[in-house]
Amino acid sequence: MSVRPNIKHLINAFPSAGRNFSHHLNRRPQPPTPKQDPYALLKEDPVQVLSDLWVKSFSQTRKPFQNLTGFLTKLDLWVLAYQRACAHATGSYPPKNAIPSHTLSSLVSLRDAVVHSQFRWNSKLEQLIRSPKENPAALLSRRRIESILSSGDPPFQDRVVQEVLLMILEPVFEPRFSAKSHAFRPGRNPHTVIRTIRSNFAGYLWFIRGDLSEIFSNVNPSVVLGCVGVSVKDKKVLSLIKSGMREVGKNHKQLEDEGRNVSRKKRKKGQTRKRILNDDEPKPDPYWLRAFYDFSPEEAAEVPSYVYCGILSPLLMNVCLNELDYMMENKIVEFFKPSETDSIWKYSINDGCHNPSWPEFVPSSGKKKTRKMDYIRYAGHFLIGIRGPREEAVAIRKEIIEFCDRTFGIRVIHPTLRYTGSGGNIVSEKGVGTLLSVTASLQQCIRQFRRLAFLKGDKDPEPLPCTPMLYSGQAHTNSQMNKLLETMADWYRYADNRKKIIGFCAYVIRSSLAKLYAARYRLKSRAKVYKIAARDLSRPLRESTNNSAPEYSDLLRMGLVDAIEGVQFSHMSLIPSCDYTPFPRNWVSDHEKLFQEYIRLQDAKFFCELNKSVKQQGLCLPQDKVSEIVWDYKVLGCYSDRFRNDKGTENTP
């Protein structure tokens, strides 16, 4: 039997295999595609590209985005993402013209892998691009490979992909978010939450406080993709997020904690691990900044972590909880829904909001005149204020629990219902009005100081010496502690008991430094330290045995020592009071106002009406004034209006 009948028989038996075989037989070898110059692909300004996306998203808040793959193909965005990832990894932001050509080629390869669905998350041994501080790829030993695979640090290329997705998706979802959420959003922070609660939550009888922190790490990926798919219809982006949320049992945070515990176990007891930093390696954060990060409450330290999504996780969490925000806004509308007995109603729209999702109804007569409700959320914590009967507050609490269980598959932790017969502690300030009192917890402050080893004891806490600053000079130590106190004073800026809290913090830090100086300079007690260095520790201290040393004033005049700053807030009169600046009810962040104004000016009808009103009022446009000045200088050599003014002053007696 010849070869041809055998091939014919195989094709009849397996038609799909036959087609593939004939395709390979008839395919001609293609010439290799020439490598494209990466510098030729840099055609646009990434900031302008993202600005156009922000404007488009703010102008089309209801329309979903069908195609976002076009943004993934722009190399300029990948270069910007690489710069931001380098700033996070090395502490320095590399300029665009300093990026070498081989790095741009690696970025092109990474971009093509993402666009053609060939990118794999957490690929530590097959990285298309590496961090500048990483060594180039070489032959690795078995032990080195095992250490790389067991480490909890994500690959550098994952960070670059996360930056690109964040730059593309944040403009898409930011205009669609509710004005009631304030966490992980540009222009919003814990201070905006506190000021909103203080301004809008006064006079409520019932408060419901809930915790949804379970959504930070325990959420079904299909729920997240379903919420994202409402506004994003691009299958390429959705599949990339889906692959990043693939359940693998442990996320980056858990792996990182385990790796840190293993390294601690391997380290011998009593052994200190010292390492010399490289020239291109970023220096660690200063002590005052690390101390403030550790001083922050546990709620502020919780950050969402969805497997390999990294910095994209907070945005995805807000996308999910945005469903809860809109449900509560609709509930507020139903709470104020007019009945047939209520004849007169006041109707107002949130004019300041870019996307008013619910109107605020305020009855002026009838049984519902005193009913009121409001809602606010920061990350996984929410607060609801209700002025009405207890049955309605209990029903809303039950509905929230059922909604979170049905929509997200999570349970609300401690959905407490609290009654305040007086409507909460009220603060009345001149020129501000009635505000809800917001105080900081002194017990929580003591617990945070105890965790930082500044205090010991519970009922009667006693300051401890600040041992991390043992080998630093007095000037450097005081400077570090002043920065910590200034940051704390700004952190408690809107607390009613700001003076009390900052006074306690200053006392703890000042006493801790006094104990440290007593041990360093052999002065035996804090009283001797205060006697020599004054209460604010601004005078120089030195060991009693070193009497032959030059005077501090002479060394300072020669520039051999630094000036010693006194520890701030040594007296209560030096501590600033609480900031009672009025906060508008329908507050909008500055960048949202900017986009709203820009979109309005882009409208030709609005611009014509604005130009017409300017001419009717007899005003002069800036462009016309500049044109007149330029024409006068070209023709007359001087400004004619100025000449007329000088002539008029000469004629006046």
XYZ file of C-alpha atoms in Angstrom:
653
model
C 0.000 0.000 0.000
C 1.412 3.376 -0.943
C 1.796 6.332 1.343
C -0.967 8.374 -0.315
C -3.792 5.820 0.370
C -2.580 5.581 3.987
C -2.811 9.346 4.386
C -6.234 9.275 2.731
C -7.386 6.579 5.171
C -6.129 8.622 8.166
C -7.879 11.762 6.922
C -11.207 9.912 6.601
C -10.827 8.376 10.076
C -9.732 11.582 11.860
C -10.937 14.596 9.869
C -9.732 17.212 12.399
C -6.276 15.646 12.614
C -6.201 15.402 8.848
C -6.960 19.065 8.441
C -4.193 20.004 10.868
C -1.761 17.644 9.129
C -2.557 19.014 5.686
C -2.288 22.538 7.052
C 1.240 21.818 8.323
C 2.175 20.204 5.012
C 0.943 23.131 2.923
C 2.232 25.853 5.247
C 5.203 27.706 3.924
C 7.940 28.893 6.237
C 7.356 32.522 7.136
C 10.284 34.906 7.323
C 11.085 36.038 10.882
C 9.390 39.284 11.814
C 11.909 42.064 12.277
C 12.211 43.481 15.788
C 10.518 46.835 16.091
C 12.368 49.737 17.632
C 10.744 50.324 21.065
C 11.473 54.049 20.896
C 9.295 54.278 17.778
C 6.314 53.016 19.786
C 6.476 55.942 22.226
C 4.137 58.316 20.455
C 1.804 59.824 23.065
C 1.914 61.507 26.411
C 0.605 58.992 28.990
C -0.712 61.755 31.255
C -2.764 63.166 28.379
C -4.084 59.705 27.514
C -5.221 59.116 31.072
C -6.669 62.636 31.337
C -8.814 61.996 28.263
C -9.980 58.725 29.818
C -10.924 60.528 33.043
C -12.893 63.158 31.125
C -14.677 60.529 29.028
C -15.595 58.530 32.105
C -16.955 61.570 33.965
C -19.035 62.591 30.954
C -20.453 59.053 30.432
C -21.177 57.720 33.902
C -23.983 55.392 32.799
C -22.441 53.908 29.666
C -20.232 50.797 30.104
C -16.800 50.615 28.494
C -16.720 48.038 25.717
C -13.058 48.218 24.659
C -10.178 48.834 27.051
C -7.681 46.597 25.259
C -6.594 49.597 23.196
C -5.167 51.164 26.345
C -3.296 47.943 27.131
C -1.497 48.201 23.785
C -0.129 51.699 24.451
C 3.540 51.366 25.386
C 3.533 54.848 26.913
C 1.244 53.625 29.731
C 3.543 50.667 30.340
C 6.526 52.993 30.655
C 4.637 55.102 33.207
C 3.660 51.943 35.093
C 7.300 50.831 35.082
C 8.376 54.189 36.522
C 5.813 53.938 39.317
C 6.805 50.345 40.072
C 10.476 51.363 40.235
C 9.595 54.185 42.623
C 7.922 51.634 44.890
C 10.759 49.086 44.658
C 13.815 51.347 44.774
C 12.527 54.601 46.244
C 13.550 56.678 43.179
C 11.472 57.661 40.155
C 13.533 57.042 36.992
C 13.077 59.643 34.236
C 11.750 58.481 30.918
C 14.910 59.305 28.958
C 17.038 57.293 31.423
C 15.279 53.971 30.748
C 17.634 51.750 28.678
C 16.592 50.163 25.394
C 16.695 46.588 26.706
C 14.200 47.561 29.431
C 11.875 49.019 26.797
C 12.181 45.792 24.811
C 11.264 43.835 27.934
C 8.249 46.103 28.436
C 7.176 45.405 24.848
C 7.445 41.652 25.505
C 5.412 42.010 28.713
C 2.776 44.082 26.934
C 2.479 41.532 24.106
C 2.169 38.691 26.626
C -0.699 40.488 28.376
C -2.490 41.428 25.158
C -2.204 37.900 23.703
C -3.333 36.249 26.980
C 0.072 34.628 27.573
C 0.872 36.387 30.847
C 0.912 34.314 34.042
C 0.692 35.793 37.519
C 3.328 34.958 40.140
C 5.761 33.570 37.581
C 8.917 34.042 39.658
C 11.310 31.985 37.526
C 10.151 33.217 34.094
C 10.069 36.986 34.422
C 9.893 39.108 31.302
C 11.132 42.182 33.141
C 12.979 42.582 36.423
C 13.443 45.295 38.991
C 16.558 47.498 38.593
C 17.881 46.242 41.934
C 17.573 42.565 40.920
C 20.519 40.726 39.446
C 20.257 39.672 35.788
C 18.976 36.194 35.091
C 21.638 33.501 35.491
C 21.941 29.849 36.364
C 20.354 29.334 39.764
C 21.070 26.582 42.227
C 18.369 24.333 43.584
C 18.472 25.986 46.980
C 18.156 29.433 45.388
C 15.158 28.310 43.323
C 13.461 26.915 46.425
C 14.032 30.162 48.318
C 12.588 32.207 45.448
C 9.495 30.018 45.185
C 8.905 29.999 48.948
C 9.255 33.766 49.364
C 6.086 35.816 49.709
C 7.319 38.765 47.662
C 5.437 39.086 44.341
C 7.434 39.378 41.108
C 8.259 42.839 39.816
C 6.385 42.262 36.563
C 3.174 41.622 38.519
C 3.511 45.087 40.041
C 3.889 46.623 36.568
C 0.749 44.869 35.282
C -1.162 45.925 38.400
C -0.124 49.552 37.856
C -1.369 49.454 34.252
C -4.722 47.949 35.255
C -5.099 50.471 38.084
C -4.396 53.426 35.783
C -7.032 52.159 33.313
C -9.756 50.980 35.706
C -9.627 53.754 38.315
C -10.918 56.451 35.902
C -13.671 54.053 34.800
C -15.079 53.377 38.271
C -14.306 56.574 40.178
C -17.230 58.616 38.701
C -19.576 55.665 39.345
C -18.739 55.332 43.017
C -21.138 56.643 45.601
C -20.370 59.869 47.410
C -20.917 57.937 50.656
C -17.650 55.937 50.398
C -14.340 57.532 51.426
C -11.687 54.777 51.519
C -8.960 54.115 48.931
C -10.172 56.923 46.672
C -8.329 60.028 45.432
C -9.184 63.165 47.359
C -10.844 61.239 50.228
C -9.308 60.103 53.505
C -10.247 59.437 57.156
C -10.442 63.177 57.816
C -13.239 63.607 55.241
C -15.142 60.780 56.967
C -14.768 62.388 60.392
C -15.807 65.830 59.126
C -18.816 64.355 57.305
C -19.957 62.468 60.413
C -19.479 65.558 62.560
C -21.476 67.772 60.176
C -24.248 65.419 58.985
C -24.866 62.936 61.817
C -25.979 65.282 64.586
C -29.448 64.701 66.045
C -29.926 61.005 65.223
C -31.508 58.706 67.798
C -30.309 55.351 66.451
C -26.861 54.438 65.161
C -26.005 51.201 63.340
C -22.311 50.383 63.082
C -21.122 47.373 61.086
C -17.892 45.687 60.053
C -17.475 44.096 56.612
C -13.753 43.384 56.871
C -14.389 39.778 55.856
C -14.645 40.994 52.270
C -10.952 41.984 52.381
C -9.753 38.406 51.910
C -12.782 36.102 51.813
C -14.877 36.842 48.750
C -15.947 34.764 45.779
C -14.113 35.840 42.588
C -17.335 35.484 40.596
C -18.922 38.166 42.803
C -16.081 40.599 42.082
C -16.109 39.846 38.347
C -19.884 40.259 38.263
C -19.639 43.719 39.823
C -16.760 44.732 37.529
C -18.565 43.384 34.463
C -21.426 45.850 34.907
C -19.189 48.763 33.851
C -16.423 46.944 31.928
C -17.368 44.669 29.018
C -13.839 44.066 27.758
C -13.216 40.299 27.928
C -9.435 40.716 27.866
C -9.417 42.861 31.010
C -11.966 40.647 32.758
C -9.965 37.496 32.034
C -6.800 39.168 33.326
C -8.541 40.059 36.606
C -10.052 36.593 36.815
C -6.663 34.926 36.458
C -5.292 37.242 39.148
C -8.083 36.265 41.556
C -7.685 32.556 40.964
C -8.000 30.829 44.322
C -4.742 29.226 45.317
C -5.397 28.866 49.027
C -3.077 31.649 50.239
C -2.577 35.218 49.167
C 0.578 37.312 49.079
C 0.059 38.701 52.569
C -0.190 35.266 54.169
C 2.846 33.989 52.265
C 4.835 37.063 53.268
C 3.932 36.592 56.941
C 4.924 32.923 56.786
C 8.237 33.769 55.130
C 8.953 36.353 57.832
C 8.186 33.804 60.562
C 10.466 31.216 58.950
C 13.324 33.709 58.761
C 12.850 34.542 62.429
C 12.969 30.851 63.363
C 16.151 30.285 61.398
C 17.817 33.207 63.125
C 19.633 32.183 66.258
C 18.478 33.460 69.598
C 20.183 36.681 70.584
C 21.696 37.161 67.147
C 21.108 40.498 65.406
C 20.974 40.460 61.655
C 22.915 43.356 60.140
C 23.179 44.089 56.460
C 24.934 46.822 54.515
C 22.713 48.557 51.966
C 23.780 48.718 48.347
C 24.232 52.034 46.556
C 21.028 51.632 44.526
C 19.008 50.175 47.417
C 16.433 52.446 49.069
C 17.024 53.466 52.638
C 14.445 52.292 55.191
C 11.810 54.688 56.431
C 12.915 56.927 59.314
C 12.021 55.887 62.818
C 9.318 58.524 63.313
C 7.450 57.365 60.190
C 7.647 53.691 61.136
C 6.465 54.558 64.640
C 3.478 56.497 63.284
C 2.509 53.623 60.968
C 2.563 51.270 63.941
C 0.639 53.821 66.011
C -2.296 53.831 63.568
C -5.357 51.805 64.646
C -5.900 48.277 63.418
C -8.825 49.344 61.222
C -6.543 51.671 59.255
C -3.884 48.969 58.842
C -6.291 46.541 57.151
C -5.914 46.562 53.375
C -7.716 44.237 50.927
C -5.591 41.525 49.344
C -7.084 39.430 46.536
C -4.467 36.764 45.706
C -2.334 38.303 42.912
C -4.259 41.558 42.309
C -2.071 43.490 44.778
C -2.656 47.247 44.594
C -5.741 46.611 42.463
C -7.512 44.915 45.401
C -8.771 48.129 47.154
C -10.393 49.279 43.911
C -12.070 45.889 43.412
C -13.326 45.975 47.014
C -14.895 49.403 46.441
C -16.514 48.115 43.250
C -18.165 45.318 45.240
C -19.263 47.430 48.209
C -20.592 50.094 45.845
C -23.639 47.823 45.507
C -24.237 48.238 49.249
C -23.806 52.009 48.950
C -26.465 52.311 46.248
C -28.783 49.982 48.142
C -28.546 52.251 51.168
C -29.097 55.357 49.061
C -32.259 53.813 47.626
C -33.267 52.920 51.173
C -32.898 56.549 52.185
C -35.221 57.539 49.340
C -37.782 54.960 50.498
C -37.365 56.179 54.067
C -38.465 59.660 52.980
C -41.036 58.479 50.435
C -44.019 60.894 50.529
C -47.411 59.644 51.553
C -50.854 60.979 50.737
C -51.112 62.768 54.098
C -47.927 64.751 53.517
C -48.996 67.590 51.265
C -45.937 69.816 51.272
C -42.464 68.480 50.485
C -39.123 70.041 49.907
C -37.157 68.487 47.078
C -33.481 69.176 46.517
C -30.827 67.586 44.316
C -27.179 67.259 45.280
C -25.993 69.888 42.834
C -22.415 69.519 43.974
C -22.228 65.817 43.048
C -21.099 64.791 39.583
C -23.616 61.930 39.577
C -26.515 62.575 41.981
C -27.840 59.097 42.652
C -30.614 59.946 45.103
C -32.587 63.061 46.028
C -33.016 64.211 49.578
C -36.653 64.577 50.645
C -37.385 66.637 53.737
C -41.057 66.677 54.784
C -42.261 69.998 56.146
C -45.518 68.661 57.621
C -47.182 65.402 58.649
C -46.017 62.477 60.756
C -42.735 62.107 58.872
C -41.519 65.623 59.586
C -38.913 64.472 62.107
C -37.759 61.361 60.213
C -34.200 61.382 58.995
C -31.564 58.902 57.829
C -27.969 59.001 56.601
C -25.226 56.526 55.715
C -21.446 56.614 55.308
C -18.767 53.967 54.691
C -15.001 53.792 55.052
C -13.559 50.576 53.578
C -15.255 47.709 55.408
C -16.782 49.850 58.193
C -20.096 51.668 57.825
C -22.264 53.902 60.001
C -25.994 54.586 59.686
C -27.871 57.303 61.541
C -31.660 57.010 61.915
C -34.164 59.357 63.471
C -37.388 57.423 63.771
C -38.994 54.506 65.616
C -36.926 51.550 66.794
C -38.831 49.092 64.572
C -37.526 50.786 61.431
C -33.940 50.759 62.726
C -34.203 47.024 63.503
C -35.709 46.346 60.055
C -32.862 48.224 58.303
C -30.277 46.318 60.353
C -31.871 43.003 59.353
C -32.060 44.015 55.690
C -28.360 44.914 55.602
C -27.408 41.526 57.061
C -29.543 39.692 54.494
C -28.261 41.834 51.594
C -24.584 41.208 52.427
C -25.206 37.477 52.838
C -27.148 37.256 49.585
C -24.924 39.516 47.442
C -21.404 39.014 48.778
C -21.719 35.770 50.723
C -20.256 37.379 53.866
C -21.644 38.177 57.281
C -21.687 41.565 58.966
C -19.554 41.517 62.117
C -21.082 43.232 65.160
C -23.945 45.121 63.465
C -24.606 46.985 66.723
C -27.702 49.128 67.214
C -27.157 51.955 69.696
C -29.742 54.380 71.070
C -28.911 57.975 71.988
C -31.831 59.735 73.611
C -30.254 63.175 73.200
C -29.156 62.664 69.604
C -25.492 62.301 70.543
C -23.096 64.734 72.162
C -23.603 68.067 70.435
C -20.973 70.779 70.011
C -22.071 74.310 69.103
C -19.417 76.585 67.669
C -19.841 80.213 66.707
C -20.124 80.642 62.939
C -20.248 76.867 62.369
C -23.502 75.642 63.856
C -24.399 72.410 65.592
C -21.916 69.565 65.182
C -21.700 66.020 66.470
C -18.932 65.590 69.009
C -16.113 63.322 67.764
C -13.559 62.361 70.411
C -10.421 60.224 70.256
C -10.036 57.255 72.601
C -7.343 57.758 75.227
C -7.348 54.043 76.089
C -6.653 53.128 72.482
C -3.820 55.661 72.447
C -2.335 53.992 75.537
C -2.601 50.565 73.889
C -0.805 51.811 70.778
C 2.019 53.320 72.861
C 2.313 50.076 74.790
C 2.629 48.169 71.524
C 5.428 50.549 70.467
C 7.239 49.906 73.785
C 6.844 53.532 74.916
C 4.745 52.512 77.923
C 4.263 49.609 80.288
C 1.349 48.831 82.544
C -2.409 49.188 82.116
C -3.955 51.130 85.005
C -0.978 53.365 85.791
C 1.224 53.324 82.647
C 4.873 54.210 83.093
C 7.052 55.556 80.242
C 9.923 53.437 78.937
C 13.187 54.694 77.369
C 13.128 55.027 73.578
C 15.792 52.385 72.930
C 15.676 52.501 69.075
C 17.258 55.995 69.269
C 20.005 54.941 71.711
C 22.904 55.551 69.308
C 21.556 58.804 67.814
C 22.564 62.276 68.898
C 20.351 64.572 70.903
C 19.640 66.867 67.944
C 18.664 63.981 65.650
C 16.548 62.289 68.327
C 14.604 65.461 69.160
C 14.068 66.140 65.459
C 12.664 62.643 64.890
C 10.291 62.906 67.847
C 9.116 66.363 66.756
C 8.134 64.969 63.361
C 6.218 62.184 65.099
C 4.395 64.691 67.325
C 3.559 66.973 64.394
C 2.106 64.041 62.475
C 0.038 62.986 65.494
C -1.239 66.532 65.943
C -2.398 66.555 62.328
C -3.902 63.069 62.685
C -6.088 64.235 65.623
C -6.840 67.549 63.959
C -10.649 67.166 64.043
C -10.978 65.489 67.454
C -12.766 67.523 70.129
C -10.274 66.346 72.772
C -7.267 67.175 70.587
C -5.456 69.086 73.330
C -5.866 66.250 75.818
C -4.677 63.544 73.414
C -1.700 65.487 72.053
C -0.738 66.590 75.565
C -0.657 62.952 76.662
C 1.363 61.908 73.592
C 3.864 64.728 74.180
C 4.208 63.716 77.846
C 4.885 60.070 76.946
C 7.465 60.909 74.281
C 9.179 63.575 76.391
C 9.398 61.219 79.377
C 10.687 58.407 77.177
C 13.431 60.657 75.804
C 14.319 61.856 79.317
C 14.803 58.252 80.455
C 16.878 57.571 77.348
C 19.125 60.604 77.981
C 19.465 59.667 81.657
C 20.828 56.265 80.639
C 23.011 57.619 77.836
C 24.599 60.480 79.765
C 24.647 58.697 83.167
C 22.390 61.187 84.913
C 20.506 58.551 86.978
C 17.035 60.155 86.838
C 14.669 62.179 84.669
C 14.723 65.060 87.147
C 18.430 65.678 86.500
C 17.821 65.543 82.745
C 15.062 68.171 83.006
C 17.262 70.311 85.261
C 20.086 70.447 82.695
C 18.179 70.276 79.394
C 15.025 72.174 80.474
C 11.499 70.843 80.129
C 11.562 70.716 76.324
C 15.040 69.030 76.267
C 16.462 71.822 74.092
C 19.717 72.385 76.032
C 22.725 70.191 75.243
C 23.554 67.220 77.424
C 26.960 65.581 77.848
C 28.549 62.974 80.063
C 29.756 64.191 83.453
C 33.211 62.610 82.921
C 33.845 64.534 79.707
C 34.433 67.948 81.250
C 37.278 68.826 78.872
C 34.996 68.866 75.805
C 34.462 72.237 74.094
C 31.340 74.223 74.808
C 28.240 73.501 72.719
C 27.968 77.137 71.612
C 31.507 77.076 70.201
C 30.879 73.809 68.326
C 27.601 75.163 66.967
C 29.296 78.364 65.770
C 31.947 76.301 63.950
C 29.261 74.129 62.329
C 30.495 70.918 63.952
C 27.165 70.069 65.629
C 23.523 70.469 64.724
C 21.171 72.844 66.475
C 19.020 71.072 69.067
C 15.278 71.548 68.673
C 13.134 71.473 71.764
C 10.473 68.775 71.982
C 7.206 70.360 70.906
C 4.005 70.751 72.914
C 5.745 70.905 76.279
C 2.888 73.159 77.530
C -0.852 72.826 76.897
C -0.975 76.381 75.548
C 1.290 75.340 72.658
C -1.078 72.594 71.471
C -3.486 73.719 68.700
C -7.213 73.440 69.322
C -9.679 71.334 67.370
C -10.349 72.478 63.813
C -14.031 73.386 63.456
C -13.863 74.583 59.842
C -17.329 74.237 58.218
C -17.703 71.207 55.988
C -20.395 71.349 53.255
C -23.079 68.707 53.330
C -22.737 67.794 49.650
C -18.956 67.929 49.647
C -17.133 67.107 46.392
C -13.385 66.594 46.045
C -11.309 69.107 44.099
C -10.483 66.857 41.148
C -14.181 66.047 40.671
C -15.002 69.764 40.563
C -12.223 70.272 38.034
C -13.565 67.579 35.720
C -17.126 68.878 36.044
C -16.043 72.397 35.109
C -13.927 71.144 32.215
C -16.813 69.081 30.824
C -19.143 72.075 31.097
C -16.683 74.274 29.215
C -16.416 71.640 26.483
C -20.124 72.093 25.776
C -20.470 74.584 22.905
C -23.910 75.758 24.032
C -22.729 76.548 27.560
C -19.630 78.330 26.226
C -21.723 80.508 23.888
C -24.070 81.447 26.724
C -21.094 82.279 28.928
C -19.538 84.452 26.225
C -22.866 86.202 25.637
C -23.312 86.975 29.331
C -19.774 88.391 29.506
C -20.486 90.776 26.623
C -23.861 91.811 28.060
C -22.260 92.772 31.355
C -19.599 94.822 29.576
C -16.724 92.673 30.774
C -13.514 92.073 28.851
C -12.208 88.605 28.060
C -8.581 87.865 28.958
C -7.825 86.917 25.349
C -9.094 90.276 24.090
C -7.043 92.166 26.667
C -3.861 90.290 25.761
C -4.479 90.888 22.040
C -4.945 94.608 22.672
C -1.695 94.849 24.668
C 0.284 92.980 21.994
C -1.159 95.160 19.197
C -0.353 98.390 21.060
C 3.245 97.355 21.657
C 3.706 96.370 18.007
C 2.173 99.576 16.596
C 2.763 102.270 19.235
C 5.643 100.744 21.154
C 3.759 101.156 24.445
C 0.470 100.289 26.056
C -2.152 102.842 24.972
C -4.327 102.405 28.048
C -1.365 103.197 30.263
C -0.610 106.307 28.123
C -4.181 107.509 28.539
C -4.000 106.976 32.291
C -0.757 108.982 32.529
C -2.294 111.783 30.457
C -5.360 111.860 32.673
C -3.273 112.191 35.816
C -1.376 115.144 34.338
C -4.619 117.067 33.572
C -5.981 116.620 37.067
C -5.288 119.634 39.328
